[in-house]
PDB file of C-alpha atoms in Angstrom:
ATOM      1  CA  SER A   6      65.618 101.374 105.914  1.00 69.00           C
ATOM      2  CA  GLN A   7      67.304 103.738 103.479  1.00 69.00           C
ATOM      3  CA  LYS A   8      68.135 102.270 100.117  1.00 83.00           C
ATOM      4  CA  ILE A   9      69.335 103.349  96.680  1.00 91.00           C
ATOM      5  CA  GLU A  10      68.969 100.886  93.805  1.00 93.00           C
ATOM      6  CA  GLN A  11      70.216 100.704  90.248  1.00 95.00           C
ATOM      7  CA  ASN A  12      69.567  98.012  87.662  1.00 88.00           C
ATOM      8  CA  SER A  13      71.890  95.193  88.602  1.00 82.00           C
ATOM      9  CA  GLU A  14      71.671  93.546  85.196  1.00 89.00           C
ATOM     10  CA  ALA A  15      73.923  94.852  82.460  1.00 93.00           C
ATOM     11  CA  LEU A  16      72.265  96.887  79.760  1.00 95.00           C
ATOM     12  CA  ASN A  17      73.164  95.995  76.176  1.00 96.00           C
ATOM     13  CA  ILE A  18      72.057  98.290  73.391  1.00 96.00           C
ATOM     14  CA  GLN A  19      72.837  98.908  69.747  1.00 97.00           C
ATOM     15  CA  GLU A  20      74.936 101.865  68.686  1.00 98.00           C
ATOM     16  CA  GLY A  21      72.810 104.883  67.859  1.00 97.00           C
ATOM     17  CA  LYS A  22      69.980 103.952  70.232  1.00 98.00           C
ATOM     18  CA  THR A  23      69.102 105.734  73.472  1.00 98.00           C
ATOM     19  CA  ALA A  24      70.299 104.113  76.683  1.00 97.00           C
ATOM     20  CA  THR A  25      68.142 104.659  79.770  1.00 97.00           C
ATOM     21  CA  LEU A  26      69.441 103.836  83.228  1.00 97.00           C
ATOM     22  CA  THR A  27      67.378 103.937  86.400  1.00 97.00           C
ATOM     23  CA  CYS A  28      68.152 105.013  89.952  1.00 96.00           C
ATOM     24  CA  ASN A  29      65.489 104.425  92.606  1.00 96.00           C
ATOM     25  CA  TYR A  30      65.667 105.408  96.238  1.00 93.00           C
ATOM     26  CA  THR A  31      63.604 104.919  99.363  1.00 89.00           C
ATOM     27  CA  ASN A  32      63.455 106.740 102.686  1.00 83.00           C
ATOM     28  CA  TYR A  33      65.614 109.668 101.612  1.00 82.00           C
ATOM     29  CA  SER A  34      64.882 113.308 101.040  1.00 81.00           C
ATOM     30  CA  PRO A  35      67.677 114.043  98.594  1.00 83.00           C
ATOM     31  CA  ALA A  36      69.006 117.521  98.059  1.00 81.00           C
ATOM     32  CA  TYR A  37      71.050 116.512  95.006  1.00 87.00           C
ATOM     33  CA  LEU A  38      71.331 113.450  92.852  1.00 92.00           C
ATOM     34  CA  GLN A  39      74.483 112.879  90.841  1.00 95.00           C
ATOM     35  CA  TRP A  40      75.518 110.576  88.023  1.00 97.00           C
ATOM     36  CA  TYR A  41      79.041 109.300  87.439  1.00 98.00           C
ATOM     37  CA  ARG A  42      80.754 107.146  84.867  1.00 98.00           C
ATOM     38  CA  GLN A  43      83.330 104.555  85.916  1.00 98.00           C
ATOM     39  CA  ASP A  44      85.597 102.644  83.567  1.00 97.00           C
ATOM     40  CA  PRO A  45      87.400  99.450  84.674  1.00 95.00           C
ATOM     41  CA  GLY A  46      90.398 100.238  86.863  1.00 93.00           C
ATOM     42  CA  ARG A  47      89.580 103.949  87.022  1.00 96.00           C
ATOM     43  CA  GLY A  48      87.909 106.309  89.452  1.00 97.00           C
ATOM     44  CA  PRO A  49      84.347 107.593  88.934  1.00 97.00           C
ATOM     45  CA  VAL A  50      84.005 110.643  86.713  1.00 97.00           C
ATOM     46  CA  PHE A  51      81.317 113.218  87.489  1.00 96.00           C
ATOM     47  CA  LEU A  52      78.749 113.688  84.714  1.00 97.00           C
ATOM     48  CA  LEU A  53      75.664 115.541  85.913  1.00 96.00           C
ATOM     49  CA  LEU A  54      74.008 116.782  89.092  1.00 94.00           C
ATOM     50  CA  ILE A  55      70.319 117.544  89.482  1.00 94.00           C
ATOM     51  CA  ARG A  56      68.715 119.335  92.411  1.00 91.00           C
ATOM     52  CA  GLU A  57      65.506 118.357  94.172  1.00 87.00           C
ATOM     53  CA  ASN A  58      63.621 121.283  92.649  1.00 90.00           C
ATOM     54  CA  GLU A  59      64.740 120.475  89.095  1.00 93.00           C
ATOM     55  CA  LYS A  60      62.891 118.098  86.798  1.00 92.00           C
ATOM     56  CA  GLU A  61      65.481 117.721  84.057  1.00 96.00           C
ATOM     57  CA  LYS A  62      69.110 118.542  83.286  1.00 96.00           C
ATOM     58  CA  ARG A  63      70.932 118.157  79.973  1.00 97.00           C
ATOM     59  CA  LYS A  64      74.552 118.091  78.887  1.00 96.00           C
ATOM     60  CA  GLU A  65      75.343 117.313  75.262  1.00 97.00           C
ATOM     61  CA  ARG A  66      73.974 113.763  74.646  1.00 98.00           C
ATOM     62  CA  LEU A  67      73.178 113.216  78.314  1.00 98.00           C
ATOM     63  CA  LYS A  68      69.872 113.897  80.050  1.00 98.00           C
ATOM     64  CA  VAL A  69      68.885 113.347  83.667  1.00 98.00           C
ATOM     65  CA  THR A  70      65.377 113.494  85.060  1.00 97.00           C
ATOM     66  CA  PHE A  71      64.408 113.592  88.708  1.00 95.00           C
ATOM     67  CA  ASP A  72      60.976 112.665  90.031  1.00 92.00           C
ATOM     68  CA  THR A  73      60.803 113.119  93.793  1.00 89.00           C
ATOM     69  CA  THR A  74      57.251 111.734  93.857  1.00 91.00           C
ATOM     70  CA  LEU A  75      58.307 108.463  92.237  1.00 93.00           C
ATOM     71  CA  LYS A  76      61.666 108.664  94.087  1.00 93.00           C
ATOM     72  CA  GLN A  77      63.434 107.975  90.824  1.00 95.00           C
ATOM     73  CA  SER A  78      66.058 109.440  88.527  1.00 96.00           C
ATOM     74  CA  LEU A  79      66.486 108.407  84.902  1.00 97.00           C
ATOM     75  CA  PHE A  80      69.752 108.851  83.029  1.00 98.00           C
ATOM     76  CA  HIS A  81      69.582 108.924  79.237  1.00 98.00           C
ATOM     77  CA  ILE A  82      72.379 108.733  76.683  1.00 98.00           C
ATOM     78  CA  THR A  83      71.107 109.570  73.221  1.00 98.00           C
ATOM     79  CA  ALA A  84      72.808 108.455  69.997  1.00 98.00           C
ATOM     80  CA  SER A  85      74.876 106.023  72.041  1.00 98.00           C
ATOM     81  CA  GLN A  86      78.383 105.048  70.939  1.00 98.00           C
ATOM     82  CA  PRO A  87      80.636 102.102  71.842  1.00 98.00           C
ATOM     83  CA  ALA A  88      82.785 104.619  73.762  1.00 98.00           C
ATOM     84  CA  ASP A  89      79.834 105.108  76.140  1.00 98.00           C
ATOM     85  CA  SER A  90      80.315 101.541  77.406  1.00 98.00           C
ATOM     86  CA  ALA A  91      81.075 101.779  81.134  1.00 98.00           C
ATOM     87  CA  THR A  92      79.469 101.430  84.543  1.00 97.00           C
ATOM     88  CA  TYR A  93      77.234 104.318  85.561  1.00 98.00           C
ATOM     89  CA  LEU A  94      76.768 105.186  89.230  1.00 97.00           C
ATOM     90  CA  CYS A  95      74.153 107.345  90.875  1.00 96.00           C
ATOM     91  CA  ALA A  96      74.666 109.011  94.231  1.00 94.00           C
ATOM     92  CA  LEU A  97      72.481 111.226  96.348  1.00 90.00           C
ATOM     93  CA  THR A  98      73.042 113.701  99.135  1.00 85.00           C
ATOM     94  CA  ASP A  99      70.326 113.867 101.749  1.00 76.00           C
ATOM     95  CA  ASN A 100      68.443 117.027 102.534  1.00 67.00           C
ATOM     96  CA  ALA A 101      70.790 117.935 105.351  1.00 61.00           C
ATOM     97  CA  GLY A 102      73.541 118.456 102.773  1.00 54.00           C
ATOM     98  CA  ASN A 103      75.822 116.364 104.943  1.00 58.00           C
ATOM     99  CA  ASN A 104      78.627 114.820 102.943  1.00 54.00           C
ATOM    100  CA  ARG A 105      78.737 111.917 105.363  1.00 54.00           C
ATOM    101  CA  LYS A 106      75.299 111.039 104.018  1.00 66.00           C
ATOM    102  CA  LEU A 107      76.335 110.817 100.374  1.00 80.00           C
ATOM    103  CA  ILE A 108      74.915 107.432  99.388  1.00 87.00           C
ATOM    104  CA  TRP A 109      76.022 105.503  96.310  1.00 93.00           C
ATOM    105  CA  GLY A 110      74.245 102.972  94.158  1.00 94.00           C
ATOM    106  CA  LEU A 111      76.115  99.873  93.004  1.00 95.00           C
ATOM    107  CA  GLY A 112      76.038 100.967  89.388  1.00 96.00           C
ATOM    108  CA  THR A 113      74.674  99.648  86.108  1.00 97.00           C
ATOM    109  CA  SER A 114      76.983  98.298  83.429  1.00 97.00           C
ATOM    110  CA  LEU A 115      76.225  99.587  79.931  1.00 98.00           C
ATOM    111  CA  ALA A 116      77.531  97.934  76.781  1.00 98.00           C
ATOM    112  CA  VAL A 117      76.965  99.674  73.451  1.00 98.00           C
ATOM    113  CA  ASN A 118      77.432  97.293  70.560  1.00 96.00           C
ATOM    114  CA  PRO A 119      78.655  98.538  67.173  1.00 94.00           C
TER     115      PRO A 119
ATOM    116  CA  ASN B  22      95.978 120.642  85.974  1.00 65.00           C
ATOM    117  CA  ALA B  23      96.534 117.227  87.585  1.00 78.00           C
ATOM    118  CA  GLY B  24      93.251 117.049  89.572  1.00 95.00           C
ATOM    119  CA  VAL B  25      93.420 114.383  92.289  1.00 98.00           C
ATOM    120  CA  THR B  26      96.585 112.308  92.434  1.00 97.00           C
ATOM    121  CA  GLN B  27      96.794 109.062  94.388  1.00 98.00           C
ATOM    122  CA  THR B  28      99.862 107.005  95.121  1.00 97.00           C
ATOM    123  CA  PRO B  29     100.681 104.179  94.981  1.00 98.00           C
ATOM    124  CA  LYS B  30      98.458 102.591  92.320  1.00 97.00           C
ATOM    125  CA  PHE B  31      99.034  99.074  93.634  1.00 97.00           C
ATOM    126  CA  GLN B  32     100.210  97.754  96.990  1.00 97.00           C
ATOM    127  CA  VAL B  33     100.516  94.353  98.653  1.00 98.00           C
ATOM    128  CA  LEU B  34     100.807  94.288 102.441  1.00 98.00           C
ATOM    129  CA  LYS B  35     101.219  91.548 104.960  1.00 98.00           C
ATOM    130  CA  THR B  36      98.735  91.310 107.814  1.00 98.00           C
ATOM    131  CA  GLY B  37      99.772  93.653 110.609  1.00 98.00           C
ATOM    132  CA  GLN B  38     101.831  96.005 108.475  1.00 98.00           C
ATOM    133  CA  SER B  39     101.033  99.682 108.332  1.00 97.00           C
ATOM    134  CA  MET B  40     101.143 102.032 105.393  1.00 97.00           C
ATOM    135  CA  THR B  41      99.974 105.419 104.166  1.00 98.00           C
ATOM    136  CA  LEU B  42      97.986 106.015 100.995  1.00 98.00           C
ATOM    137  CA  GLN B  43      98.728 109.427  99.589  1.00 98.00           C
ATOM    138  CA  CYS B  44      96.188 111.825  98.060  1.00 98.00           C
ATOM    139  CA  ALA B  45      96.901 115.297  96.708  1.00 98.00           C
ATOM    140  CA  GLN B  46      94.730 117.762  94.805  1.00 98.00           C
ATOM    141  CA  ASP B  47      95.697 120.972  93.050  1.00 96.00           C
ATOM    142  CA  MET B  48      92.230 122.507  92.676  1.00 95.00           C
ATOM    143  CA  ASN B  49      92.144 124.291  96.043  1.00 95.00           C
ATOM    144  CA  HIS B  50      89.180 122.165  97.093  1.00 95.00           C
ATOM    145  CA  GLU B  51      88.160 122.451 100.728  1.00 93.00           C
ATOM    146  CA  TYR B  52      86.424 119.084 100.851  1.00 93.00           C
ATOM    147  CA  MET B  53      88.382 115.829 100.567  1.00 96.00           C
ATOM    148  CA  SER B  54      87.358 112.279 101.315  1.00 95.00           C
ATOM    149  CA  TRP B  55      88.422 108.651 101.185  1.00 97.00           C
ATOM    150  CA  TYR B  56      86.262 105.809  99.887  1.00 97.00           C
ATOM    151  CA  ARG B  57      86.716 102.117  99.546  1.00 98.00           C
ATOM    152  CA  GLN B  58      85.013 100.177  96.758  1.00 97.00           C
ATOM    153  CA  ASP B  59      84.244  96.504  97.122  1.00 95.00           C
ATOM    154  CA  PRO B  60      82.219  94.199  94.843  1.00 90.00           C
ATOM    155  CA  GLY B  61      78.585  94.134  95.890  1.00 87.00           C
ATOM    156  CA  MET B  62      79.133  96.896  98.471  1.00 89.00           C
ATOM    157  CA  GLY B  63      79.635  99.950  96.330  1.00 89.00           C
ATOM    158  CA  LEU B  64      81.516 103.025  97.436  1.00 95.00           C
ATOM    159  CA  ARG B  65      81.679 103.495 101.190  1.00 95.00           C
ATOM    160  CA  LEU B  66      82.990 106.604 102.908  1.00 93.00           C
ATOM    161  CA  ILE B  67      85.911 106.064 105.294  1.00 96.00           C
ATOM    162  CA  HIS B  68      86.862 109.566 106.441  1.00 96.00           C
ATOM    163  CA  TYR B  69      86.374 113.073 105.154  1.00 94.00           C
ATOM    164  CA  SER B  70      87.626 116.601 105.723  1.00 95.00           C
ATOM    165  CA  VAL B  71      85.960 119.975 105.156  1.00 92.00           C
ATOM    166  CA  GLY B  72      89.183 121.936 105.450  1.00 93.00           C
ATOM    167  CA  ALA B  73      92.714 121.947 106.800  1.00 95.00           C
ATOM    168  CA  GLY B  74      92.778 120.764 110.401  1.00 96.00           C
ATOM    169  CA  ILE B  75      89.232 119.345 110.263  1.00 95.00           C
ATOM    170  CA  THR B  76      88.477 115.652 109.784  1.00 96.00           C
ATOM    171  CA  ASP B  77      85.537 113.411 110.576  1.00 94.00           C
ATOM    172  CA  GLN B  78      84.541 109.786 110.327  1.00 94.00           C
ATOM    173  CA  GLY B  79      82.490 108.304 107.571  1.00 91.00           C
ATOM    174  CA  GLU B  80      80.627 105.037 107.355  1.00 90.00           C
ATOM    175  CA  VAL B  81      83.565 102.621 107.792  1.00 95.00           C
ATOM    176  CA  PRO B  82      86.367 104.389 109.733  1.00 97.00           C
ATOM    177  CA  ASN B  83      87.686 101.534 111.873  1.00 97.00           C
ATOM    178  CA  GLY B  84      91.303 100.653 111.180  1.00 97.00           C
ATOM    179  CA  TYR B  85      92.040 103.907 109.351  1.00 98.00           C
ATOM    180  CA  ASN B  86      93.398 107.293 110.385  1.00 98.00           C
ATOM    181  CA  VAL B  87      93.543 110.568 108.488  1.00 98.00           C
ATOM    182  CA  SER B  88      94.967 114.033 108.958  1.00 97.00           C
ATOM    183  CA  ARG B  89      94.661 117.263 106.982  1.00 98.00           C
ATOM    184  CA  SER B  90      97.571 119.591 107.625  1.00 97.00           C
ATOM    185  CA  THR B  91      97.256 121.391 104.272  1.00 97.00           C
ATOM    186  CA  THR B  92      94.448 122.067 101.814  1.00 97.00           C
ATOM    187  CA  GLU B  93      96.216 119.985  99.166  1.00 97.00           C
ATOM    188  CA  ASP B  94      96.997 116.727 100.984  1.00 98.00           C
ATOM    189  CA  PHE B  95      94.808 114.145 102.701  1.00 98.00           C
ATOM    190  CA  PRO B  96      96.727 110.937 103.512  1.00 98.00           C
ATOM    191  CA  LEU B  97      95.000 107.760 104.701  1.00 98.00           C
ATOM    192  CA  ARG B  98      96.870 105.589 107.177  1.00 98.00           C
ATOM    193  CA  LEU B  99      96.226 101.909 107.723  1.00 97.00           C
ATOM    194  CA  LEU B 100      97.338 101.207 111.269  1.00 92.00           C
ATOM    195  CA  SER B 101      97.593  97.405 111.216  1.00 97.00           C
ATOM    196  CA  ALA B 102      96.493  95.929 107.908  1.00 97.00           C
ATOM    197  CA  ALA B 103      93.941  93.124 107.874  1.00 98.00           C
ATOM    198  CA  PRO B 104      92.720  90.966 104.965  1.00 97.00           C
ATOM    199  CA  SER B 105      89.319  92.684 105.314  1.00 97.00           C
ATOM    200  CA  GLN B 106      90.998  95.885 104.159  1.00 98.00           C
ATOM    201  CA  THR B 107      91.750  94.394 100.759  1.00 98.00           C
ATOM    202  CA  SER B 108      89.930  96.802  98.483  1.00 98.00           C
ATOM    203  CA  VAL B 109      90.242  99.605  95.970  1.00 98.00           C
ATOM    204  CA  TYR B 110      90.646 102.975  97.648  1.00 98.00           C
ATOM    205  CA  PHE B 111      89.596 106.245  96.080  1.00 98.00           C
ATOM    206  CA  CYS B 112      90.274 109.780  97.162  1.00 98.00           C
ATOM    207  CA  ALA B 113      87.727 112.414  96.108  1.00 96.00           C
ATOM    208  CA  SER B 114      87.574 116.183  96.452  1.00 96.00           C
ATOM    209  CA  SER B 115      85.006 118.902  95.902  1.00 93.00           C
ATOM    210  CA  SER B 116      84.861 122.686  95.931  1.00 91.00           C
ATOM    211  CA  SER B 117      81.673 122.454  97.954  1.00 85.00           C
ATOM    212  CA  THR B 118      81.276 120.963 101.404  1.00 76.00           C
ATOM    213  CA  THR B 119      77.674 120.093 100.510  1.00 74.00           C
ATOM    214  CA  GLY B 120      78.452 118.239  97.271  1.00 74.00           C
ATOM    215  CA  ARG B 121      76.437 120.523  95.048  1.00 81.00           C
ATOM    216  CA  TYR B 122      79.150 120.623  92.352  1.00 86.00           C
ATOM    217  CA  GLY B 123      80.013 116.945  92.236  1.00 91.00           C
ATOM    218  CA  TYR B 124      83.242 115.243  93.206  1.00 94.00           C
ATOM    219  CA  THR B 125      86.582 114.723  91.471  1.00 96.00           C
ATOM    220  CA  PHE B 126      88.065 111.296  92.047  1.00 97.00           C
ATOM    221  CA  GLY B 127      91.599 110.020  91.849  1.00 98.00           C
ATOM    222  CA  SER B 128      92.472 106.921  89.843  1.00 97.00           C
ATOM    223  CA  GLY B 129      92.550 104.700  92.917  1.00 97.00           C
ATOM    224  CA  THR B 130      94.902 102.466  94.903  1.00 98.00           C
ATOM    225  CA  ARG B 131      94.388  98.724  94.662  1.00 98.00           C
ATOM    226  CA  LEU B 132      95.415  97.246  98.014  1.00 98.00           C
ATOM    227  CA  THR B 133      95.813  93.560  98.770  1.00 98.00           C
ATOM    228  CA  VAL B 134      96.445  92.375 102.320  1.00 98.00           C
ATOM    229  CA  VAL B 135      97.755  88.815 102.604  1.00 98.00           C
TER     230      VAL B 135
END
């Protein structure tokens, strides 16, 4: 069956370190993989999108990698700050580009300690 | 630029009541959608629209109706509320019908059905 998995355990790191979050998927052929940030009581906020033919995408302190062989995306936050504390969601669109097939992970909670 | 606006932010309904959750966007996005978010279930697509006059079902459409008479508005109607519809509802829009630019979410409506 199709599945998308993120680390269910919260990630706690020290300020200034690099946070790395994982998104694994099975039985999909994703066209795009997206990362969002969600704060308590708020809607998800779009961060980065990476296409199936891209290996890496960067935006300021954020970096996303995409390995279609391993069926995995890694999301990195460098020089992390307490303000980066939130839940991070990954979502993928299958190769048909059908919005009905946008599949979401459950998210990983990140806490950056000062 | 308001983005995606949802109203109300909170609502309590009695079983059997009906109500409409409002969603409006001012970005001229063709694609709009409704999600519900439940603990342990993640974001699940209820209904979506790729343009005015066009709607389609998502993963969990039962008990909900939508219409899209204008590009800006995409209301979600609960026909006869049930406790199983207690959830947080998010409206999301995108300039692309294939999701290749990410999605803009509203701040959500927290609905409790008693």
